[in-house]
Amino acid sequence: MNKLLYAVVTGLFGAILLHIIIILGVPHFTGRDAYTRVTSEGVPFVFHALSSTPDTVGLSSVDPYLRVAVCHFDIERQPLSLVALGAGVDFWSVAIYDRDANEVFSMNDRTSVAGDLDVLVATPVQVAQLRKTPIAALAETILVEHPGTEGYVVLRVLAPQASYEPEARAFLAEAECLPFTGR
């Protein structure tokens, strides 16, 4: 009787585990994962603004008080520079994700230098090279070590009323998500 009970419990546990793995793996295998959707927005190294209604790939800005833009990147050859001037907006936040939608880094205007977005995303090797030969222009830049070479950035800005809309849209339009050129 013990062997039968053990076999049934083991079988149930195995079936549950298999179903969890399949459910979690479906987005990756169907191309409906976050990274694939963001790359479908358009060319890399450009912030693509999202609207309040889902676009053709299903991305949208669901919070009515936030305006959102996404940018995907590949830092295999050179780091990524994220720059935006925070003057004129009450709140912004940025989150950097790897290809598997794991959050690598996040911050907002309260934790930034002078309220501006100035972040350099690089691989561990690129970070080591940057630290060996420091560049004066990067003195106040936040260096983020990205575990892989591909990922995406989500930039959000607060617009709680219609009067905030022009500044929020201008902030997203002027934000840069570009390969680092060495300034």
Short mmCIF file of N, CA and C in Angstrom, two decimals:
data_model
loop_
_atom_site.label_atom_id
_atom_site.label_comp_id
_atom_site.label_asym_id
_atom_site.label_seq_id
_atom_site.Cartn_x
_atom_site.Cartn_y
_atom_site.Cartn_z
N MET A 1 0.82 -1.20 0.00
CA MET A 1 0.00 0.00 0.00
C MET A 1 0.87 1.27 0.00
N ASN A 2 1.99 1.22 0.77
CA ASN A 2 2.90 2.37 0.81
C ASN A 2 3.49 2.67 -0.55
N LYS A 3 3.87 1.64 -1.30
CA LYS A 3 4.46 1.84 -2.62
C LYS A 3 3.45 2.45 -3.59
N LEU A 4 2.20 2.04 -3.49
CA LEU A 4 1.16 2.59 -4.35
C LEU A 4 0.93 4.07 -4.03
N LEU A 5 0.85 4.39 -2.76
CA LEU A 5 0.67 5.78 -2.35
C LEU A 5 1.86 6.63 -2.79
N TYR A 6 3.06 6.11 -2.63
CA TYR A 6 4.26 6.82 -3.06
C TYR A 6 4.25 7.06 -4.58
N ALA A 7 3.84 6.08 -5.34
CA ALA A 7 3.77 6.21 -6.80
C ALA A 7 2.74 7.25 -7.21
N VAL A 8 1.59 7.26 -6.55
CA VAL A 8 0.54 8.22 -6.87
C VAL A 8 1.00 9.64 -6.54
N VAL A 9 1.58 9.85 -5.36
CA VAL A 9 2.05 11.18 -4.95
C VAL A 9 3.17 11.65 -5.87
N THR A 10 4.09 10.78 -6.20
CA THR A 10 5.18 11.14 -7.11
C THR A 10 4.64 11.49 -8.49
N GLY A 11 3.68 10.74 -8.97
CA GLY A 11 3.07 11.02 -10.26
C GLY A 11 2.34 12.35 -10.28
N LEU A 12 1.59 12.64 -9.22
CA LEU A 12 0.89 13.92 -9.13
C LEU A 12 1.87 15.09 -9.06
N PHE A 13 2.90 14.94 -8.25
CA PHE A 13 3.91 15.99 -8.14
C PHE A 13 4.60 16.22 -9.48
N GLY A 14 4.94 15.14 -10.17
CA GLY A 14 5.58 15.25 -11.48
C GLY A 14 4.66 15.92 -12.50
N ALA A 15 3.37 15.59 -12.48
CA ALA A 15 2.41 16.19 -13.41
C ALA A 15 2.24 17.68 -13.13
N ILE A 16 2.17 18.05 -11.86
CA ILE A 16 2.05 19.47 -11.50
C ILE A 16 3.28 20.23 -11.95
N LEU A 17 4.44 19.68 -11.68
CA LEU A 17 5.70 20.33 -12.08
C LEU A 17 5.78 20.48 -13.60
N LEU A 18 5.41 19.45 -14.33
CA LEU A 18 5.43 19.50 -15.79
C LEU A 18 4.48 20.58 -16.31
N HIS A 19 3.30 20.69 -15.74
CA HIS A 19 2.34 21.71 -16.18
C HIS A 19 2.85 23.11 -15.89
N ILE A 20 3.47 23.32 -14.76
CA ILE A 20 4.03 24.63 -14.43
C ILE A 20 5.12 25.01 -15.43
N ILE A 21 5.98 24.08 -15.75
CA ILE A 21 7.05 24.35 -16.71
C ILE A 21 6.47 24.68 -18.09
N ILE A 22 5.48 23.96 -18.50
CA ILE A 22 4.86 24.22 -19.81
C ILE A 22 4.18 25.59 -19.82
N ILE A 23 3.44 25.91 -18.78
CA ILE A 23 2.75 27.20 -18.73
C ILE A 23 3.74 28.36 -18.73
N LEU A 24 4.82 28.25 -17.98
CA LEU A 24 5.81 29.31 -17.95
C LEU A 24 6.62 29.39 -19.23
N GLY A 25 6.75 28.29 -19.94
CA GLY A 25 7.54 28.28 -21.17
C GLY A 25 6.79 28.67 -22.42
N VAL A 26 5.47 28.66 -22.38
CA VAL A 26 4.66 28.96 -23.56
C VAL A 26 4.98 30.34 -24.16
N PRO A 27 5.04 31.42 -23.38
CA PRO A 27 5.34 32.72 -24.02
C PRO A 27 6.66 32.72 -24.78
N HIS A 28 7.66 32.05 -24.24
CA HIS A 28 8.97 32.02 -24.88
C HIS A 28 8.91 31.30 -26.23
N PHE A 29 8.19 30.21 -26.29
CA PHE A 29 8.14 29.42 -27.50
C PHE A 29 7.15 29.93 -28.53
N THR A 30 6.21 30.76 -28.12
CA THR A 30 5.22 31.28 -29.06
C THR A 30 5.58 32.65 -29.61
N GLY A 31 6.64 33.25 -29.08
CA GLY A 31 7.02 34.58 -29.54
C GLY A 31 6.16 35.67 -28.95
N ARG A 32 5.45 35.39 -27.89
CA ARG A 32 4.59 36.39 -27.26
C ARG A 32 5.19 36.88 -25.95
N ASP A 33 6.48 36.67 -25.76
CA ASP A 33 7.13 37.15 -24.56
C ASP A 33 7.38 38.65 -24.68
N ALA A 34 7.71 39.29 -23.57
CA ALA A 34 7.87 40.75 -23.55
C ALA A 34 8.96 41.23 -24.51
N TYR A 35 10.11 40.56 -24.52
CA TYR A 35 11.20 41.00 -25.38
C TYR A 35 10.80 40.96 -26.86
N THR A 36 10.15 39.90 -27.28
CA THR A 36 9.73 39.78 -28.68
C THR A 36 8.72 40.87 -29.03
N ARG A 37 7.83 41.17 -28.09
CA ARG A 37 6.85 42.23 -28.35
C ARG A 37 7.53 43.59 -28.47
N VAL A 38 8.48 43.86 -27.58
CA VAL A 38 9.18 45.15 -27.64
C VAL A 38 9.98 45.27 -28.93
N THR A 39 10.66 44.20 -29.35
CA THR A 39 11.42 44.26 -30.59
C THR A 39 10.51 44.46 -31.80
N SER A 40 9.26 44.03 -31.69
CA SER A 40 8.31 44.21 -32.79
C SER A 40 7.82 45.65 -32.90
N GLU A 41 8.10 46.48 -31.90
CA GLU A 41 7.68 47.89 -31.93
C GLU A 41 8.40 48.67 -33.02
N GLY A 42 9.63 48.27 -33.35
CA GLY A 42 10.38 48.99 -34.37
C GLY A 42 11.87 48.81 -34.21
N VAL A 43 12.61 49.73 -34.78
CA VAL A 43 14.06 49.63 -34.81
C VAL A 43 14.64 49.73 -33.40
N PRO A 44 15.82 49.14 -33.18
CA PRO A 44 16.46 49.25 -31.86
C PRO A 44 17.03 50.65 -31.64
N PHE A 45 17.38 50.92 -30.41
CA PHE A 45 18.01 52.18 -29.99
C PHE A 45 17.13 53.40 -30.23
N VAL A 46 15.82 53.21 -30.15
CA VAL A 46 14.85 54.31 -30.27
C VAL A 46 13.74 54.05 -29.25
N PHE A 47 13.36 55.10 -28.51
CA PHE A 47 12.21 54.96 -27.62
C PHE A 47 10.93 55.02 -28.45
N HIS A 48 10.11 53.99 -28.31
CA HIS A 48 8.83 53.90 -29.01
C HIS A 48 7.74 54.15 -27.97
N ALA A 49 6.98 55.24 -28.15
CA ALA A 49 5.91 55.59 -27.21
C ALA A 49 4.74 54.62 -27.38
N LEU A 50 4.17 54.21 -26.25
CA LEU A 50 3.01 53.33 -26.28
C LEU A 50 1.74 54.14 -26.02
N SER A 51 0.66 53.77 -26.66
CA SER A 51 -0.61 54.47 -26.46
C SER A 51 -1.43 53.74 -25.41
N SER A 52 -2.59 54.28 -25.10
CA SER A 52 -3.44 53.68 -24.07
C SER A 52 -4.20 52.46 -24.60
N THR A 53 -4.22 52.28 -25.91
CA THR A 53 -4.87 51.09 -26.48
C THR A 53 -3.80 50.15 -27.02
N PRO A 54 -3.99 48.86 -26.89
CA PRO A 54 -2.98 47.91 -27.38
C PRO A 54 -2.69 48.09 -28.87
N ASP A 55 -1.41 48.05 -29.21
CA ASP A 55 -1.03 48.16 -30.62
C ASP A 55 -1.04 46.78 -31.26
N THR A 56 -0.47 46.64 -32.44
CA THR A 56 -0.53 45.39 -33.18
C THR A 56 0.14 44.22 -32.47
N VAL A 57 1.12 44.51 -31.60
CA VAL A 57 1.80 43.43 -30.87
C VAL A 57 1.24 43.27 -29.46
N GLY A 58 0.27 44.09 -29.10
CA GLY A 58 -0.40 43.94 -27.81
C GLY A 58 0.17 44.78 -26.69
N LEU A 59 1.11 45.69 -26.98
CA LEU A 59 1.66 46.54 -25.93
C LEU A 59 0.85 47.82 -25.80
N SER A 60 0.69 48.27 -24.57
CA SER A 60 0.00 49.53 -24.33
C SER A 60 0.42 50.08 -22.97
N SER A 61 0.05 51.30 -22.72
CA SER A 61 0.28 51.94 -21.43
C SER A 61 -1.03 51.83 -20.66
N VAL A 62 -1.15 50.88 -19.76
CA VAL A 62 -2.42 50.60 -19.11
C VAL A 62 -2.74 51.56 -17.97
N ASP A 63 -1.74 52.19 -17.38
CA ASP A 63 -1.99 53.14 -16.30
C ASP A 63 -2.39 54.48 -16.90
N PRO A 64 -3.57 55.00 -16.57
CA PRO A 64 -4.01 56.25 -17.18
C PRO A 64 -3.18 57.47 -16.78
N TYR A 65 -2.38 57.35 -15.73
CA TYR A 65 -1.59 58.48 -15.26
C TYR A 65 -0.13 58.42 -15.69
N LEU A 66 0.24 57.40 -16.42
CA LEU A 66 1.62 57.26 -16.87
C LEU A 66 1.68 57.21 -18.39
N ARG A 67 2.68 57.85 -18.95
CA ARG A 67 3.00 57.72 -20.36
C ARG A 67 4.24 56.85 -20.43
N VAL A 68 4.26 55.91 -21.36
CA VAL A 68 5.30 54.89 -21.38
C VAL A 68 5.95 54.81 -22.76
N ALA A 69 7.26 54.59 -22.76
CA ALA A 69 7.99 54.34 -24.00
C ALA A 69 8.94 53.16 -23.75
N VAL A 70 9.19 52.38 -24.80
CA VAL A 70 10.09 51.23 -24.70
C VAL A 70 11.18 51.33 -25.76
N CYS A 71 12.32 50.75 -25.44
CA CYS A 71 13.46 50.73 -26.36
C CYS A 71 14.17 49.40 -26.19
N HIS A 72 14.50 48.73 -27.28
CA HIS A 72 15.27 47.50 -27.16
C HIS A 72 16.67 47.74 -27.69
N PHE A 73 17.60 46.92 -27.20
CA PHE A 73 19.01 47.17 -27.51
C PHE A 73 19.80 45.88 -27.58
N ASP A 74 20.98 46.00 -28.17
CA ASP A 74 21.98 44.93 -28.21
C ASP A 74 23.32 45.60 -27.93
N ILE A 75 23.92 45.28 -26.79
CA ILE A 75 25.16 45.94 -26.38
C ILE A 75 26.40 45.07 -26.62
N GLU A 76 26.31 44.17 -27.55
CA GLU A 76 27.44 43.29 -27.84
C GLU A 76 28.67 44.10 -28.28
N ARG A 77 28.47 45.10 -29.12
CA ARG A 77 29.59 45.88 -29.66
C ARG A 77 29.95 47.08 -28.81
N GLN A 78 28.94 47.76 -28.27
CA GLN A 78 29.20 48.94 -27.46
C GLN A 78 28.07 49.16 -26.46
N PRO A 79 28.37 49.85 -25.35
CA PRO A 79 27.35 50.09 -24.33
C PRO A 79 26.18 50.93 -24.82
N LEU A 80 25.15 50.99 -24.00
CA LEU A 80 23.95 51.76 -24.30
C LEU A 80 23.90 52.98 -23.40
N SER A 81 23.62 54.12 -23.98
CA SER A 81 23.49 55.37 -23.23
C SER A 81 22.02 55.76 -23.17
N LEU A 82 21.53 55.96 -21.95
CA LEU A 82 20.16 56.41 -21.72
C LEU A 82 20.22 57.81 -21.13
N VAL A 83 19.65 58.79 -21.83
CA VAL A 83 19.71 60.18 -21.39
C VAL A 83 18.35 60.83 -21.58
N ALA A 84 17.92 61.58 -20.55
CA ALA A 84 16.71 62.39 -20.63
C ALA A 84 16.79 63.47 -19.57
N LEU A 85 16.38 64.66 -19.92
CA LEU A 85 16.37 65.77 -18.98
C LEU A 85 15.05 65.77 -18.23
N GLY A 86 15.13 65.69 -16.90
CA GLY A 86 13.93 65.57 -16.08
C GLY A 86 13.24 66.87 -15.76
N ALA A 87 13.80 68.01 -16.17
CA ALA A 87 13.16 69.30 -15.88
C ALA A 87 11.81 69.38 -16.58
N GLY A 88 10.82 69.84 -15.84
CA GLY A 88 9.49 70.01 -16.43
C GLY A 88 8.53 68.87 -16.14
N VAL A 89 9.02 67.74 -15.65
CA VAL A 89 8.12 66.63 -15.30
C VAL A 89 8.22 66.38 -13.80
N ASP A 90 7.11 65.98 -13.20
CA ASP A 90 7.09 65.76 -11.76
C ASP A 90 7.70 64.43 -11.34
N PHE A 91 7.59 63.42 -12.20
CA PHE A 91 8.11 62.10 -11.83
C PHE A 91 8.38 61.29 -13.09
N TRP A 92 9.50 60.58 -13.11
CA TRP A 92 9.79 59.62 -14.16
C TRP A 92 10.47 58.41 -13.53
N SER A 93 10.38 57.28 -14.19
CA SER A 93 11.10 56.08 -13.75
C SER A 93 11.58 55.32 -14.97
N VAL A 94 12.64 54.57 -14.77
CA VAL A 94 13.19 53.76 -15.85
C VAL A 94 13.49 52.37 -15.28
N ALA A 95 13.25 51.36 -16.09
CA ALA A 95 13.57 49.98 -15.72
C ALA A 95 14.26 49.32 -16.90
N ILE A 96 15.33 48.60 -16.61
CA ILE A 96 16.09 47.90 -17.64
C ILE A 96 15.90 46.40 -17.42
N TYR A 97 15.56 45.71 -18.48
CA TYR A 97 15.29 44.28 -18.41
C TYR A 97 16.22 43.52 -19.35
N ASP A 98 16.51 42.27 -19.00
CA ASP A 98 17.26 41.44 -19.93
C ASP A 98 16.29 40.79 -20.91
N ARG A 99 16.81 39.97 -21.78
CA ARG A 99 16.01 39.33 -22.83
C ARG A 99 14.87 38.48 -22.26
N ASP A 100 15.07 37.93 -21.07
CA ASP A 100 14.07 37.06 -20.45
C ASP A 100 13.10 37.81 -19.54
N ALA A 101 13.07 39.13 -19.62
CA ALA A 101 12.18 40.00 -18.85
C ALA A 101 12.52 40.03 -17.36
N ASN A 102 13.77 39.74 -17.02
CA ASN A 102 14.22 39.88 -15.64
C ASN A 102 14.71 41.30 -15.44
N GLU A 103 14.22 41.97 -14.41
CA GLU A 103 14.64 43.34 -14.17
C GLU A 103 16.09 43.37 -13.70
N VAL A 104 16.90 44.12 -14.42
CA VAL A 104 18.32 44.24 -14.12
C VAL A 104 18.58 45.47 -13.27
N PHE A 105 17.86 46.55 -13.54
CA PHE A 105 18.09 47.82 -12.85
C PHE A 105 16.85 48.69 -12.98
N SER A 106 16.59 49.47 -11.95
CA SER A 106 15.52 50.47 -12.04
C SER A 106 15.86 51.65 -11.15
N MET A 107 15.35 52.79 -11.53
CA MET A 107 15.53 54.00 -10.74
C MET A 107 14.46 55.01 -11.14
N ASN A 108 14.40 56.10 -10.40
CA ASN A 108 13.48 57.18 -10.76
C ASN A 108 14.17 58.51 -10.55
N ASP A 109 13.44 59.58 -10.79
CA ASP A 109 14.04 60.91 -10.70
C ASP A 109 14.51 61.25 -9.29
N ARG A 110 13.95 60.63 -8.28
CA ARG A 110 14.34 60.91 -6.89
C ARG A 110 15.71 60.30 -6.55
N THR A 111 16.11 59.28 -7.28
CA THR A 111 17.39 58.63 -7.01
C THR A 111 18.44 58.95 -8.06
N SER A 112 18.12 59.86 -8.97
CA SER A 112 19.05 60.22 -10.03
C SER A 112 19.87 61.44 -9.64
N VAL A 113 20.85 61.77 -10.46
CA VAL A 113 21.66 62.95 -10.25
C VAL A 113 20.93 64.14 -10.86
N ALA A 114 20.57 65.11 -10.04
CA ALA A 114 19.91 66.35 -10.47
C ALA A 114 18.57 66.12 -11.17
N GLY A 115 17.93 64.96 -10.97
CA GLY A 115 16.63 64.71 -11.55
C GLY A 115 16.65 64.29 -13.01
N ASP A 116 17.83 64.11 -13.58
CA ASP A 116 17.96 63.73 -14.99
C ASP A 116 18.30 62.25 -15.11
N LEU A 117 17.92 61.67 -16.24
CA LEU A 117 18.28 60.29 -16.56
C LEU A 117 19.62 60.31 -17.28
N ASP A 118 20.62 59.66 -16.69
CA ASP A 118 21.94 59.54 -17.30
C ASP A 118 22.53 58.20 -16.87
N VAL A 119 22.27 57.18 -17.69
CA VAL A 119 22.66 55.81 -17.36
C VAL A 119 23.42 55.21 -18.53
N LEU A 120 24.44 54.44 -18.22
CA LEU A 120 25.19 53.71 -19.23
C LEU A 120 25.05 52.22 -18.92
N VAL A 121 24.51 51.46 -19.86
CA VAL A 121 24.30 50.03 -19.69
C VAL A 121 25.38 49.30 -20.48
N ALA A 122 26.11 48.41 -19.80
CA ALA A 122 27.24 47.74 -20.44
C ALA A 122 27.39 46.32 -19.93
N THR A 123 28.07 45.50 -20.71
CA THR A 123 28.39 44.14 -20.28
C THR A 123 29.47 44.22 -19.20
N PRO A 124 29.70 43.16 -18.43
CA PRO A 124 30.75 43.20 -17.41
C PRO A 124 32.13 43.55 -17.99
N VAL A 125 32.46 43.05 -19.17
CA VAL A 125 33.76 43.35 -19.79
C VAL A 125 33.82 44.83 -20.15
N GLN A 126 32.74 45.38 -20.71
CA GLN A 126 32.72 46.79 -21.07
C GLN A 126 32.82 47.68 -19.83
N VAL A 127 32.18 47.29 -18.74
CA VAL A 127 32.26 48.06 -17.49
C VAL A 127 33.70 48.08 -17.00
N ALA A 128 34.38 46.94 -17.04
CA ALA A 128 35.78 46.88 -16.61
C ALA A 128 36.65 47.79 -17.47
N GLN A 129 36.41 47.80 -18.78
CA GLN A 129 37.18 48.67 -19.67
C GLN A 129 36.92 50.14 -19.37
N LEU A 130 35.66 50.49 -19.10
CA LEU A 130 35.32 51.88 -18.78
C LEU A 130 35.96 52.32 -17.47
N ARG A 131 36.05 51.42 -16.53
CA ARG A 131 36.65 51.77 -15.23
C ARG A 131 38.17 51.89 -15.32
N LYS A 132 38.77 51.16 -16.25
CA LYS A 132 40.23 51.26 -16.44
C LYS A 132 40.63 52.60 -17.04
N THR A 133 39.84 53.08 -17.96
CA THR A 133 40.12 54.37 -18.60
C THR A 133 38.92 55.28 -18.40
N PRO A 134 38.81 55.90 -17.23
CA PRO A 134 37.64 56.73 -16.95
C PRO A 134 37.52 57.92 -17.91
N ILE A 135 36.29 58.22 -18.26
CA ILE A 135 35.99 59.35 -19.14
C ILE A 135 35.37 60.44 -18.26
N ALA A 136 35.91 61.64 -18.33
CA ALA A 136 35.46 62.73 -17.47
C ALA A 136 33.96 63.01 -17.64
N ALA A 137 33.44 62.87 -18.85
CA ALA A 137 32.03 63.14 -19.11
C ALA A 137 31.11 62.15 -18.40
N LEU A 138 31.66 61.01 -17.96
CA LEU A 138 30.85 59.99 -17.29
C LEU A 138 30.90 60.10 -15.76
N ALA A 139 31.42 61.20 -15.24
CA ALA A 139 31.60 61.36 -13.80
C ALA A 139 30.29 61.21 -13.03
N GLU A 140 29.19 61.70 -13.57
CA GLU A 140 27.90 61.62 -12.88
C GLU A 140 26.97 60.59 -13.51
N THR A 141 27.47 59.83 -14.46
CA THR A 141 26.67 58.80 -15.13
C THR A 141 26.60 57.55 -14.26
N ILE A 142 25.43 56.96 -14.18
CA ILE A 142 25.26 55.71 -13.44
C ILE A 142 25.60 54.56 -14.37
N LEU A 143 26.54 53.74 -13.95
CA LEU A 143 26.98 52.59 -14.74
C LEU A 143 26.21 51.35 -14.31
N VAL A 144 25.55 50.70 -15.26
CA VAL A 144 24.76 49.51 -14.97
C VAL A 144 25.38 48.33 -15.70
N GLU A 145 25.69 47.29 -14.95
CA GLU A 145 26.26 46.08 -15.53
C GLU A 145 25.12 45.16 -15.93
N HIS A 146 25.01 44.90 -17.24
CA HIS A 146 23.95 44.06 -17.79
C HIS A 146 24.51 42.66 -18.01
N PRO A 147 23.84 41.63 -17.51
CA PRO A 147 24.40 40.27 -17.61
C PRO A 147 24.51 39.71 -19.02
N GLY A 148 23.65 40.14 -19.92
CA GLY A 148 23.68 39.64 -21.30
C GLY A 148 23.99 40.76 -22.25
N THR A 149 23.67 40.55 -23.51
CA THR A 149 23.91 41.61 -24.50
C THR A 149 22.61 42.21 -25.03
N GLU A 150 21.49 41.53 -24.84
CA GLU A 150 20.22 42.02 -25.36
C GLU A 150 19.26 42.30 -24.22
N GLY A 151 18.38 43.27 -24.46
CA GLY A 151 17.39 43.60 -23.46
C GLY A 151 16.52 44.74 -23.93
N TYR A 152 15.76 45.29 -22.99
CA TYR A 152 14.91 46.43 -23.31
C TYR A 152 14.76 47.34 -22.11
N VAL A 153 14.36 48.56 -22.40
CA VAL A 153 14.21 49.60 -21.39
C VAL A 153 12.76 50.08 -21.43
N VAL A 154 12.19 50.30 -20.24
CA VAL A 154 10.85 50.88 -20.13
C VAL A 154 10.99 52.21 -19.39
N LEU A 155 10.60 53.29 -20.04
CA LEU A 155 10.67 54.63 -19.47
C LEU A 155 9.25 55.13 -19.24
N ARG A 156 8.97 55.55 -18.00
CA ARG A 156 7.63 56.01 -17.64
C ARG A 156 7.71 57.45 -17.12
N VAL A 157 6.68 58.22 -17.41
CA VAL A 157 6.60 59.59 -16.89
C VAL A 157 5.16 59.84 -16.43
N LEU A 158 5.05 60.55 -15.32
CA LEU A 158 3.74 60.83 -14.72
C LEU A 158 3.03 61.97 -15.44
N ALA A 159 1.77 61.75 -15.75
CA ALA A 159 0.90 62.78 -16.34
C ALA A 159 -0.49 62.60 -15.75
N PRO A 160 -0.71 63.05 -14.49
CA PRO A 160 -1.98 62.79 -13.81
C PRO A 160 -3.16 63.61 -14.33
N GLN A 161 -2.87 64.71 -15.04
CA GLN A 161 -3.93 65.54 -15.58
C GLN A 161 -3.55 65.95 -17.00
N ALA A 162 -4.53 66.41 -17.74
CA ALA A 162 -4.29 66.79 -19.14
C ALA A 162 -3.25 67.90 -19.26
N SER A 163 -3.15 68.76 -18.26
CA SER A 163 -2.18 69.86 -18.32
C SER A 163 -0.73 69.37 -18.25
N TYR A 164 -0.52 68.14 -17.77
CA TYR A 164 0.83 67.56 -17.68
C TYR A 164 1.23 66.87 -18.99
N GLU A 165 0.28 66.66 -19.84
CA GLU A 165 0.49 65.88 -21.07
C GLU A 165 1.60 66.42 -21.97
N PRO A 166 1.65 67.73 -22.28
CA PRO A 166 2.71 68.21 -23.18
C PRO A 166 4.12 67.95 -22.65
N GLU A 167 4.33 68.19 -21.36
CA GLU A 167 5.66 67.96 -20.78
C GLU A 167 6.01 66.47 -20.78
N ALA A 168 5.03 65.63 -20.49
CA ALA A 168 5.27 64.18 -20.46
C ALA A 168 5.64 63.68 -21.85
N ARG A 169 4.89 64.08 -22.85
CA ARG A 169 5.18 63.64 -24.22
C ARG A 169 6.52 64.19 -24.70
N ALA A 170 6.83 65.44 -24.35
CA ALA A 170 8.12 66.03 -24.74
C ALA A 170 9.27 65.28 -24.07
N PHE A 171 9.11 64.91 -22.80
CA PHE A 171 10.13 64.16 -22.08
C PHE A 171 10.43 62.84 -22.80
N LEU A 172 9.38 62.11 -23.16
CA LEU A 172 9.57 60.82 -23.85
C LEU A 172 10.14 61.02 -25.25
N ALA A 173 9.71 62.06 -25.94
CA ALA A 173 10.19 62.32 -27.30
C ALA A 173 11.66 62.70 -27.32
N GLU A 174 12.12 63.40 -26.29
CA GLU A 174 13.50 63.86 -26.25
C GLU A 174 14.45 62.85 -25.59
N ALA A 175 13.90 61.83 -24.95
CA ALA A 175 14.73 60.82 -24.29
C ALA A 175 15.54 60.05 -25.34
N GLU A 176 16.78 59.76 -25.00
CA GLU A 176 17.67 59.05 -25.92
C GLU A 176 18.02 57.67 -25.40
N CYS A 177 18.02 56.73 -26.30
CA CYS A 177 18.39 55.34 -26.05
C CYS A 177 19.34 54.98 -27.20
N LEU A 178 20.61 55.35 -27.03
CA LEU A 178 21.56 55.26 -28.15
C LEU A 178 22.81 54.48 -27.77
N PRO A 179 23.48 53.90 -28.78
CA PRO A 179 24.78 53.29 -28.50
C PRO A 179 25.75 54.36 -27.99
N PHE A 180 26.55 53.99 -27.02
CA PHE A 180 27.50 54.93 -26.41
C PHE A 180 28.65 55.20 -27.38
N THR A 181 28.91 56.47 -27.64
CA THR A 181 29.95 56.83 -28.59
C THR A 181 31.23 57.33 -27.92
N GLY A 182 31.23 57.44 -26.62
CA GLY A 182 32.43 57.87 -25.92
C GLY A 182 32.42 59.32 -25.52
N ARG A 183 31.41 60.04 -25.92
CA ARG A 183 31.22 61.46 -25.61
C ARG A 183 32.52 62.19 -25.67
#
